[in-house]
Structure formats: structure tokens, C-alpha cells
Amino acid sequence: MLSKLQKNLRITSVLKLTASTANRVVVLLAAVFFILCLIFTLHRYFSFYASFDQGIFNQVFWNNLHGRFFQSSLSSSLSTNVVHSGEIPTVYYHRLGQHFTPALLLWLPIYALFPFPATLTILQVIFITAAGLVLYALARQYLEPPLAIMITASFYAANAVIGPTLSNFHDISQIPLFVFGLLLAMEKRWWWLFWLLAVFILAVREDAGVSLFGVGVYMVLSKRFPRAGLAVCTLSFGYMLVLTNAIMPLFSEDVSRRFALERFGQYANGEEASTLEIIWGMITNPGRLLVELVTPVDRTIRYLLGQWLPLAFVPAVAPASWMIAGIPLLQLFLSKGESVLAITIRYALTVVPGLFYGAILWWSQHRQSFKPSFRRFWVGCICVSLLLSFTSNPNRTFYFIIPDSVKPWVYVSLPQQWDHISQFRPMLAQIPPDASVSATTYLVPHLSSRREILRLPALQLRNDARQVIKVDYAIADLWQLQQYQAAFKGDRQLLKDIVLLIEQLTNNQEYGILDFRDGVILLKKAATSNEQATAAWLAFRQQLGNKQIGR
């Protein structure tokens, strides 16, 4: 009896933390997360490791700012018309046919004040940091400050949060903020805000309704708000069906001919399929559905453990976590492709809100389990999650610390990369802001604030006059490809293709070499080659050798 009383007194002493002190702790956690993520993501961008998607979103924002809403030549190069039908990319292609993302317009006024690609990087870190603060407010609806602080610390330490934050800008980065806000509005019975955020969630992208549907399932099964939950389920499911089958096809055929087949083609027959056909294929083939749900078994288990780890595996036994996060998890487990079960990329964020809300509800009914021994275990889980987040080197953010490959050795040091940048950065300034250009992947974001841009080796696009043209400039960072080609087949092939393209373009004098510095070449259409730059290119080409590029 005395021992039990002592345990209760210890728990009570832990819970005696004033709200003001707890708020300061949470603000400190948020500040540390914000500052570190901002430093690393901005460094990633300015050291030219932000890649193609950053360029796509920046060009979309730039076109939105100029009244050409959701148009992108970079997105066009990924469209089914180009990839499957061999058509020429267009500058007036509407990205809404690939991903329906009107929520991006919410942030256009900020981009208008700071119209730079790095602005999107800052916005993404702000979204995730703010989501953690809303999560804390949500946790405080049920839990005492110490538990709410632990929940918030778990969020900021989660690999599924850190990885996507340290990536190129992506639309899913809005999901945690909107969903946590929606759940907080539900707890407060602020129904006007609840339905507003429901609309915002649907506006994030065409499949964001999956996350909202999960909330509706919880509202129904928990019997807390069954009517509102049924309305949420009907709204989200109906919206996704109408959007993907009636609205998005007005812009392009990408949903039926590309995205549906890339993720769910195993449930369809033929070279295209609507979302309705995919759903029917799942219903009529339960055997395949079950196999896809659990395979690959090892990766599925590792994914779940990675998602549960920062919360000390509590979501595994929290019913609400399965109700809300179960729907996004189902979408991922039924999909195909290597990326869907990668915990450090954007899709992982769709699962996070349900797991954390479910953990909050579980702790509200099991406060007695918050004992010193479990707290130490939880802190250990948080530390392991942080360690895994670092060692996984998400999106090559820590490229200057962690080698990309050991056998063969592939590593670019910080002085090496910044010395390389200092040599080629002046070359970017030689490209006029209104000129058409094609660039290698890591140069694309820095040149994407323009109407006409492609990724090498593509050179042709269809302009606003509906004429097929070749870009005015082409710039390639061959040094970067050279560093990574030893370990990565894609970089090796791309290096070969671009070198052969440069030889062809310069030999027939269609393009001239304006500049060449430290493995970066700048070409201009119908220009006379600079003799010094040409000599530097030929020396570099000789250094590569015929064997290295497949001759």
C-alpha cells in the first residue's frame, strides 16, 4: 500500500508543471526544430542539392503570380502526353491534370512578397513547425503538460516528420497543420473552423481526401459525432471521385493513363483506368488486395515500426490511431512502387496526424502508465528516432557528413561543393531571366522562375505561340554527375547521354559553348563557341574518356 502511494506521489510530482512553463518548453522545442530544419534545408537549396520537384513548385508559383495559374513546362515534361505519347512539352500545360492543388493559392501573397524558390523551403518548415504547436494545443485538451510536451517532442523527432521537412517543397507538407487544426476545432466544437479546414484539406491535392475520410471514420466509429462523421466521409469520398473522374480529366489524361496505373495498375486491365475502375478492380479481386496489403512483409513491418517509434509504439495499441491513420496506411499498403513505404518522403506525413491523435486519446485513459521507467523508454525511443532521421540522410541533406556510398566510395565534402559552386554560379547570371533554358536536375530550381524551362537532355518545347522551339540556353553540371556516377546507374547513364548530346550540338554548330568551368558547361543556340571554354570542355571530355561514357 505504501509502495503504491509512493508511486502515485511520484507521478503527481511529474505532472505538477505549470502551463506557462510547459508553454515555454514547447516554444523552445519548436524553435530548435525550426532553426535546425531551416538551416539544413536552406543549405541544401543554396548548395544545389534541391532538385526537380523544387523547380516544379517554384515555376507553378511563379506562373500563378503572373496570372498563368498552375501552368508549368517542367510538369508538362512528366505528363502522359510526353512520357507515353512522345509529344513535345508545352509551357501552357496545366498541372491540375496531374495534381489538383488549389490550396497553394493560400500562400501566393507570401510568395508575391518574396518571389524566390527558397521562399517555398521556408514555408515548408513553417508549416511543419506550426503543426507541432497545434498538436500541443490538441494534446492539452486531454493531457497534463508533461505528457503533452512528450507528444510534441515525439512529433518533432519523428523520422516521418523530419525526412519530408528536409526535402524539396511539396503540397503534402500542409496536411499535418490542417488535420491537427481540424481535430482541435472538433474538440472545441468550432464547427465553422472544422468545415473550413475540411475544405482546405481537400484542396491540398486530389488524394488528400483519404486523410479526411479517416477522420470521418473515427467520428462515426467512436460515436462522438456520427452525423458529422458520415458527412465528412461522404464529402471526402465523393469529392475524390468527382475530382479524379470528371474535373481533372478536363486538364489532361494523367490520372487515368499515368498516376492511377503507376500506383494501382495491378488492379486494372489495359493502358488506362479511372479511379472508379481501380476501386472496382479491388472489390472484385480480394485475393490480390490481401496480398498487396501485407507484402512485402518485411518492409511493411519496418514502416509501421518506424511510424510508431517516436511515440514509444503506443499507436500500435491505440484504437483511434487505427481508425484515422488506418485509411492513409491502407492507401500506401495497397499501392505499388518503392517510394510508398519510404518513411523519409512526403507520403509518410499523411499517416502522422492519425497516429498522434490516437496516442493522445490513449494516454488520456492510461495516465497511470506514465511512470519513470516508461518515460525513460519513451525518451530512448525519441533519441533512436532522431538518430535514424540523421543516419538515413533524407534527400541528401547531410551529404557533406554521410557518404552516399561506401563501396564504391562516393562523398562530396562541404569545401569541395562550395568551391564548385563559387566557380559555376557566375554562369547562371549569364542566362537572361526571360530566356528559355534546359538544365540538369540540381540547377533546375535556381533557374525555374521563368516561363520556358526543361530538364536536360530535353531541348524542345512548345511556346505560347504554339510553336515548337529549341531552348536558347542549355547548362549542365557534369561534375556533379561525375561524382555520383560510380555508384548510381541513373547518374552514369545521364552523364553519358548529356556528353553525347553536347558533342552532337557543338559538332553541328547548332549550339556554341559560351563558358565551361569546373565541369559545368553553358551552351547557347546559334552562338559562336568561346575558344577558351571549348578548350576547357575538350580537356574535361578527354578526362572522362570514351570508356566512362560507354564508347
XYZ file of C-alpha atoms in Angstrom:
551
model
C 0.000 0.000 0.000
C 2.812 2.393 0.927
C 4.689 1.487 -2.247
C 1.619 2.232 -4.360
C 1.175 5.570 -2.607
C 4.815 6.479 -3.281
C 4.376 5.658 -6.974
C 1.277 7.845 -7.169
C 3.125 10.683 -5.461
C 5.974 10.403 -7.969
C 3.532 10.548 -10.880
C 1.748 13.505 -9.302
C 5.024 15.377 -8.852
C 5.883 14.855 -12.512
C 2.501 16.191 -13.573
C 2.915 19.346 -11.472
C 4.177 21.564 -14.248
C 2.611 24.960 -14.722
C 1.009 25.794 -18.043
C 3.296 28.788 -18.561
C 6.430 26.692 -18.004
C 5.099 23.997 -20.334
C 4.383 26.596 -22.985
C 7.947 27.858 -22.779
C 9.273 24.318 -23.144
C 7.121 23.692 -26.207
C 8.101 27.007 -27.787
C 11.748 26.070 -27.184
C 11.216 22.667 -28.850
C 9.513 24.344 -31.809
C 12.265 26.963 -32.070
C 15.023 24.340 -32.068
C 13.200 22.296 -34.709
C 12.514 25.389 -36.837
C 16.052 26.755 -36.673
C 17.786 23.432 -37.358
C 15.457 22.443 -40.195
C 15.675 25.896 -41.722
C 19.468 25.857 -41.617
C 19.720 22.414 -43.176
C 17.022 22.909 -45.818
C 18.307 26.313 -46.896
C 21.826 24.930 -47.007
C 20.528 22.074 -49.143
C 18.978 24.580 -51.521
C 21.865 27.028 -51.723
C 24.430 24.247 -52.066
C 22.492 22.994 -55.115
C 21.026 19.785 -53.701
C 17.395 20.841 -54.058
C 16.152 19.002 -57.113
C 13.466 18.781 -59.767
C 10.288 18.976 -57.648
C 11.502 22.194 -56.038
C 11.754 23.634 -59.545
C 8.256 22.405 -60.480
C 6.580 24.041 -57.494
C 8.548 27.247 -57.873
C 7.580 27.504 -61.542
C 3.939 26.861 -60.602
C 4.072 29.656 -58.000
C 5.880 31.943 -60.460
C 3.261 31.295 -63.157
C 0.454 31.803 -60.615
C 1.998 35.143 -59.716
C 1.861 36.141 -63.386
C -1.746 35.047 -63.877
C -0.966 31.744 -65.619
C -2.477 29.604 -62.912
C -0.954 26.168 -62.344
C 0.877 26.087 -65.658
C 4.333 24.518 -65.850
C 6.613 23.374 -68.646
C 8.501 21.248 -66.089
C 5.308 19.427 -65.120
C 4.473 19.046 -68.781
C 7.690 17.086 -69.294
C 6.306 14.491 -66.838
C 2.826 14.366 -68.347
C 1.427 11.281 -70.048
C 1.320 13.154 -73.358
C 5.105 13.492 -73.224
C 6.068 10.292 -71.392
C 3.708 7.892 -73.167
C 2.722 9.634 -76.394
C 6.065 11.251 -77.211
C 4.649 14.760 -77.567
C 6.616 17.962 -77.001
C 6.327 19.621 -73.545
C 4.250 22.799 -73.513
C 4.550 25.958 -71.442
C 0.762 26.216 -71.089
C 0.274 22.732 -69.629
C -1.976 22.869 -66.543
C -0.513 20.874 -63.660
C -4.036 20.441 -62.240
C -4.341 17.430 -64.510
C -1.552 15.721 -62.553
C -2.239 17.006 -59.042
C -5.190 19.195 -58.118
C -3.608 21.630 -55.641
C -5.647 24.857 -55.301
C -4.569 25.185 -51.632
C -1.240 26.516 -52.911
C -3.037 29.766 -53.703
C -3.313 30.387 -49.953
C 0.408 31.105 -49.850
C 0.660 33.110 -53.076
C 0.579 36.500 -51.255
C 3.670 35.461 -49.292
C 5.401 34.311 -52.465
C 4.460 37.604 -54.097
C 6.416 39.434 -51.384
C 9.393 37.073 -51.667
C 9.283 35.517 -55.168
C 12.181 33.099 -54.787
C 12.490 29.299 -54.773
C 13.937 29.442 -51.243
C 10.672 31.007 -50.033
C 8.964 27.664 -50.566
C 11.609 25.951 -48.455
C 10.956 28.387 -45.614
C 7.193 27.946 -45.950
C 7.525 24.191 -45.635
C 9.483 24.438 -42.386
C 6.907 26.929 -41.071
C 4.034 24.545 -41.910
C 5.569 21.635 -40.005
C 6.713 23.733 -37.046
C 3.249 25.279 -36.724
C 1.699 21.816 -36.941
C 3.670 20.793 -33.859
C 2.343 23.782 -31.916
C -1.249 22.969 -32.913
C -0.596 19.360 -31.887
C 0.443 20.580 -28.431
C -2.779 22.591 -28.106
C -4.690 19.483 -29.189
C -2.898 17.321 -26.639
C -3.672 19.788 -23.868
C -7.361 19.164 -24.412
C -6.832 15.760 -22.796
C -3.419 15.606 -21.160
C -1.397 17.324 -18.475
C 1.568 19.435 -19.635
C 4.321 16.784 -19.224
C 2.503 14.259 -21.414
C 1.558 16.917 -23.957
C 5.189 18.013 -24.125
C 6.318 14.431 -24.739
C 3.777 14.067 -27.544
C 5.059 17.282 -29.143
C 8.698 16.274 -28.738
C 7.854 12.957 -30.398
C 6.382 14.823 -33.361
C 9.450 16.985 -33.863
C 11.700 13.910 -33.539
C 9.730 11.619 -35.858
C 11.584 10.347 -38.899
C 8.290 10.606 -40.824
C 8.255 14.338 -39.990
C 11.936 15.274 -40.262
C 12.531 13.488 -43.569
C 9.711 15.165 -45.532
C 10.569 18.538 -43.951
C 14.157 18.292 -45.205
C 13.005 17.653 -48.768
C 12.006 19.664 -51.780
C 8.856 21.698 -51.229
C 5.740 19.535 -51.556
C 1.999 20.065 -51.173
C 1.581 17.354 -48.507
C 3.563 19.489 -46.046
C 0.274 21.341 -45.426
C -1.554 18.186 -44.267
C -0.366 17.940 -40.612
C -1.194 21.597 -39.935
C -4.659 21.370 -41.478
C -5.564 17.986 -39.946
C -4.360 18.874 -36.441
C -6.255 22.150 -36.756
C -9.368 20.268 -37.870
C -9.131 17.869 -34.908
C -8.625 20.759 -32.488
C -11.655 22.516 -33.970
C -13.643 19.291 -33.486
C -12.624 19.098 -29.827
C -13.557 22.755 -29.295
C -16.804 22.366 -31.254
C -15.720 25.202 -33.548
C -17.655 23.758 -36.439
C -17.195 26.745 -38.746
C -13.409 26.248 -38.498
C -13.784 22.470 -38.766
C -15.575 22.673 -42.115
C -13.267 25.413 -43.394
C -10.230 23.247 -42.664
C -12.007 20.268 -44.221
C -12.233 22.262 -47.448
C -8.568 23.270 -47.136
C -7.561 19.618 -46.709
C -9.459 18.606 -49.837
C -7.788 21.487 -51.688
C -4.282 20.244 -50.841
C -4.349 17.618 -53.604
C -6.669 15.085 -55.163
C -5.895 12.263 -52.702
C -5.873 14.378 -49.512
C -9.480 13.330 -49.007
C -8.083 9.996 -47.798
C -6.798 11.704 -44.634
C -10.114 13.495 -44.159
C -12.024 10.248 -44.709
C -10.042 8.699 -41.859
C -11.184 11.468 -39.521
C -14.769 10.836 -40.585
C -14.396 7.119 -39.865
C -13.213 7.937 -36.336
C -16.101 10.345 -35.772
C -18.559 7.614 -36.742
C -16.975 4.604 -35.016
C -16.262 6.479 -31.797
C -19.938 7.545 -31.769
C -18.843 11.036 -30.743
C -20.095 12.864 -33.841
C -21.671 10.185 -36.056
C -23.722 12.531 -38.239
C -20.853 14.940 -38.849
C -18.541 11.967 -39.418
C -20.867 10.499 -42.017
C -20.992 13.880 -43.727
C -17.160 14.046 -43.688
C -16.884 10.566 -45.218
C -19.448 11.373 -47.895
C -17.833 14.726 -48.705
C -14.279 13.411 -48.924
C -15.079 10.236 -50.882
C -17.489 11.978 -53.227
C -15.061 14.842 -53.815
C -12.209 12.483 -54.722
C -14.393 10.528 -57.137
C -15.805 13.608 -58.873
C -12.423 15.308 -58.977
C -10.452 12.408 -60.437
C -13.148 11.203 -62.840
C -14.743 14.450 -64.039
C -12.682 17.550 -63.236
C -9.002 16.593 -63.554
C -9.518 14.867 -66.938
C -10.602 18.270 -68.276
C -6.970 19.368 -67.927
C -5.161 16.191 -69.007
C -5.345 12.398 -69.060
C -2.615 11.973 -66.455
C -4.860 10.456 -63.774
C -6.135 7.597 -65.927
C -3.095 6.996 -68.103
C -0.280 7.604 -65.631
C -0.839 8.108 -61.910
C -3.601 5.553 -61.368
C -1.631 2.905 -63.240
C 1.706 3.770 -61.592
C 0.260 3.261 -58.114
C -2.672 0.896 -58.623
C -2.165 -0.640 -62.058
C -2.168 -4.131 -60.537
C -5.929 -3.802 -60.040
C -6.679 -2.726 -63.609
C -6.508 -4.073 -67.137
C -5.358 -2.092 -70.146
C -3.280 1.039 -70.597
C -5.565 3.377 -68.679
C -8.002 3.220 -65.792
C -10.175 5.641 -63.865
C -10.295 5.666 -60.069
C -13.719 4.032 -60.255
C -12.254 1.187 -62.316
C -9.391 0.833 -59.823
C -11.838 0.608 -56.903
C -13.944 -1.949 -58.762
C -10.799 -3.941 -59.508
C -10.013 -4.042 -55.788
C -13.522 -5.139 -54.875
C -13.662 -7.917 -57.468
C -10.187 -9.250 -56.698
C -9.966 -9.610 -52.892
C -7.139 -12.126 -53.127
C -4.814 -9.700 -54.847
C -5.981 -6.998 -52.449
C -4.950 -9.077 -49.443
C -1.572 -9.923 -50.950
C -0.822 -6.287 -51.731
C -1.911 -5.283 -48.234
C 0.689 -7.364 -46.424
C 3.543 -7.620 -48.926
C 6.392 -7.051 -48.847
C 6.016 -8.215 -45.238
C 9.439 -7.056 -44.017
C 9.120 -3.538 -45.433
C 5.538 -3.206 -44.198
C 6.567 -4.126 -40.658
C 9.605 -1.821 -40.743
C 7.413 1.016 -41.959
C 4.917 0.586 -39.129
C 7.683 0.321 -36.524
C 9.272 3.485 -37.904
C 5.989 5.376 -37.670
C 5.304 4.111 -34.134
C 8.842 4.520 -32.777
C 8.818 8.204 -31.663
C 5.587 7.606 -29.723
C 7.085 4.585 -27.954
C 4.852 2.263 -30.050
C 1.659 3.459 -28.342
C -0.231 3.918 -31.672
C 0.030 0.163 -32.188
C -2.475 -0.337 -29.348
C -4.455 2.891 -29.743
C -7.833 2.242 -31.443
C -8.219 5.843 -32.631
C -4.823 5.683 -34.364
C -6.007 2.726 -36.410
C -9.339 4.414 -37.189
C -7.813 7.633 -38.521
C -4.369 6.591 -39.763
C -5.638 3.233 -40.982
C -7.156 4.752 -44.119
C -3.950 6.540 -45.288
C -1.985 3.415 -44.351
C -4.361 1.316 -46.433
C -3.760 3.589 -49.407
C 0.017 3.205 -49.040
C -0.029 -0.550 -48.452
C -2.269 -1.164 -51.472
C -0.027 0.929 -53.733
C 2.985 -0.275 -55.643
C 6.361 1.394 -56.059
C 9.480 1.783 -53.950
C 8.604 5.222 -52.613
C 5.281 4.472 -50.905
C 6.929 2.680 -47.964
C 9.826 5.118 -47.613
C 9.359 6.849 -44.281
C 11.523 9.855 -45.158
C 9.475 11.097 -48.118
C 6.297 13.163 -48.281
C 3.708 10.356 -48.296
C 4.645 9.419 -44.721
C 3.180 12.703 -43.478
C -0.360 11.607 -44.350
C -0.177 8.924 -41.662
C 1.265 11.121 -38.908
C -1.822 13.094 -37.711
C -3.925 9.996 -37.029
C -1.135 8.252 -35.140
C -0.519 11.222 -32.870
C -4.176 11.975 -32.189
C -4.784 8.330 -31.362
C -1.821 8.387 -28.970
C -3.288 11.447 -27.231
C -6.601 9.654 -26.669
C -4.850 6.513 -25.454
C -2.796 8.430 -22.901
C -5.921 10.228 -21.687
C -7.179 6.817 -20.489
C -3.835 5.395 -19.315
C -2.210 8.200 -17.343
C -1.068 5.697 -14.730
C 1.306 4.206 -17.311
C 3.342 7.428 -17.431
C 5.836 6.038 -14.957
C 9.563 6.847 -14.685
C 10.524 3.566 -16.339
C 8.238 4.183 -19.317
C 9.340 7.808 -19.560
C 12.941 6.660 -19.863
C 11.917 4.160 -22.535
C 10.000 6.874 -24.390
C 12.951 9.260 -24.282
C 15.108 6.451 -25.630
C 12.675 5.911 -28.496
C 12.786 9.618 -29.317
C 16.593 9.553 -29.330
C 16.656 6.497 -31.610
C 14.182 8.204 -33.954
C 16.423 11.272 -34.121
C 19.449 9.091 -34.793
C 17.669 7.231 -37.595
C 16.482 10.526 -39.057
C 20.083 11.683 -39.264
C 21.699 8.472 -40.474
C 19.076 7.962 -43.191
C 20.429 11.180 -44.749
C 16.988 12.218 -46.060
C 17.120 13.770 -49.517
C 20.924 14.009 -49.268
C 20.554 16.841 -46.767
C 23.616 15.657 -44.858
C 25.628 14.780 -47.957
C 28.657 16.612 -46.543
C 28.665 14.384 -43.431
C 27.389 10.996 -44.593
C 28.810 9.344 -47.747
C 26.252 8.380 -50.370
C 28.116 5.145 -50.962
C 30.940 3.296 -49.249
C 31.706 0.701 -51.931
C 32.445 2.420 -54.230
C 33.285 5.476 -52.146
C 31.094 8.451 -53.070
C 31.400 11.519 -50.892
C 31.348 15.262 -51.559
C 32.808 17.399 -48.775
C 31.485 20.813 -47.801
C 34.567 22.772 -49.013
C 34.566 20.761 -52.238
C 30.913 21.526 -53.005
C 31.090 25.218 -52.137
C 34.282 25.667 -54.157
C 32.475 24.077 -57.092
C 29.510 26.425 -56.611
C 31.722 29.519 -56.466
C 33.160 28.605 -59.851
C 29.936 27.989 -61.768
C 27.484 30.398 -60.084
C 28.538 33.330 -62.349
C 27.495 31.189 -65.319
C 23.868 31.216 -64.150
C 23.900 35.005 -64.277
C 24.771 34.832 -67.982
C 21.319 33.375 -68.714
C 18.749 36.204 -69.159
C 15.705 35.892 -66.836
C 13.283 35.701 -69.775
C 15.311 33.241 -71.854
C 14.296 29.631 -72.413
C 16.682 27.151 -70.823
C 17.271 23.477 -70.197
C 19.342 22.425 -67.183
C 20.419 19.380 -65.233
C 18.344 18.394 -62.188
C 20.100 20.321 -59.424
C 20.328 23.513 -61.475
C 16.617 23.489 -62.363
C 15.287 25.031 -59.098
C 17.628 28.011 -59.349
C 16.500 28.760 -62.906
C 12.803 27.880 -62.563
C 11.394 31.417 -62.172
C 10.672 31.650 -65.887
C 8.102 30.596 -68.451
C 10.219 28.248 -70.561
C 12.422 25.706 -68.812
C 13.107 21.990 -69.214
C 15.388 19.366 -67.726
C 18.271 18.092 -69.821
C 18.596 16.213 -72.080
C 15.254 17.644 -73.333
C 15.674 20.724 -75.531
C 12.368 21.203 -77.346
C 9.154 22.770 -76.061
C 6.014 24.343 -77.422
C 5.777 28.032 -76.531
C 2.775 30.323 -76.026
C 2.578 30.891 -79.782
C 2.058 27.095 -80.121
C 5.368 26.839 -81.968
C 7.913 24.118 -81.280
C 11.252 25.715 -80.425
C 14.594 24.660 -79.044
C 15.662 26.411 -75.880
C 18.007 29.387 -76.079
C 20.391 28.078 -73.426
C 21.463 24.736 -72.020
C 23.529 24.319 -68.869
C 24.787 21.047 -67.413
C 26.623 20.262 -64.187
C 28.668 17.322 -65.428
C 30.946 17.481 -62.391
C 28.058 16.571 -60.109
C 27.115 13.600 -62.288
C 30.763 12.567 -62.422
C 30.953 12.407 -58.624
C 27.947 10.112 -58.289
C 28.088 8.008 -61.460
C 30.378 5.392 -59.928
C 27.649 4.233 -57.529
C 24.408 5.269 -59.215
C 23.386 3.820 -62.569
C 20.981 6.672 -63.343
C 23.691 9.310 -62.953
C 26.078 7.233 -65.046
C 23.576 6.939 -67.887
C 22.642 10.608 -67.694
C 26.305 11.643 -67.822
C 26.753 9.555 -70.951
C 23.601 10.921 -72.610
C 24.415 14.563 -71.923
C 28.052 14.278 -73.036
C 26.952 12.717 -76.312
C 24.282 15.409 -76.705
C 26.836 18.179 -76.177
C 29.117 16.645 -78.774
C 26.265 16.468 -81.260
C 25.084 20.029 -80.647
C 28.556 21.526 -80.872
C 29.745 19.447 -83.809
C 26.816 20.561 -85.978
C 27.233 24.110 -84.616
C 23.599 24.269 -83.536
C 24.808 25.456 -80.137
C 28.027 27.166 -79.159
C 29.958 26.826 -75.896
C 29.792 30.129 -74.034
C 31.530 29.010 -70.864
C 32.981 25.985 -69.131
C 34.106 25.958 -65.516
C 34.832 23.063 -63.165
C 32.756 20.566 -65.105
C 29.797 22.901 -65.768
C 29.088 23.799 -69.383
C 26.913 26.628 -70.737
C 25.634 26.408 -74.317
C 23.754 28.988 -76.363
C 21.765 28.354 -79.517
C 23.308 29.696 -82.742
C 26.284 31.183 -80.871
C 29.962 31.071 -81.746
C 31.891 28.962 -79.275
C 34.346 30.640 -76.959
C 37.804 29.226 -77.722
C 38.956 29.110 -74.111
C 35.717 27.488 -72.964
C 35.904 24.963 -75.816
C 39.461 24.026 -74.876
C 38.398 23.518 -71.248
C 35.486 21.340 -72.369
C 37.690 19.191 -74.600
C 40.158 18.702 -71.754
C 37.325 17.647 -69.449
C 35.926 15.380 -72.143
C 39.297 13.719 -72.534
C 39.492 13.277 -68.774
C 36.167 11.419 -68.819
C 37.446 9.092 -71.510
C 35.464 7.088 -74.029
C 35.065 4.117 -71.697
C 33.402 6.169 -68.958
C 30.611 7.325 -71.266
C 30.128 3.988 -72.962
C 32.217 4.272 -76.092
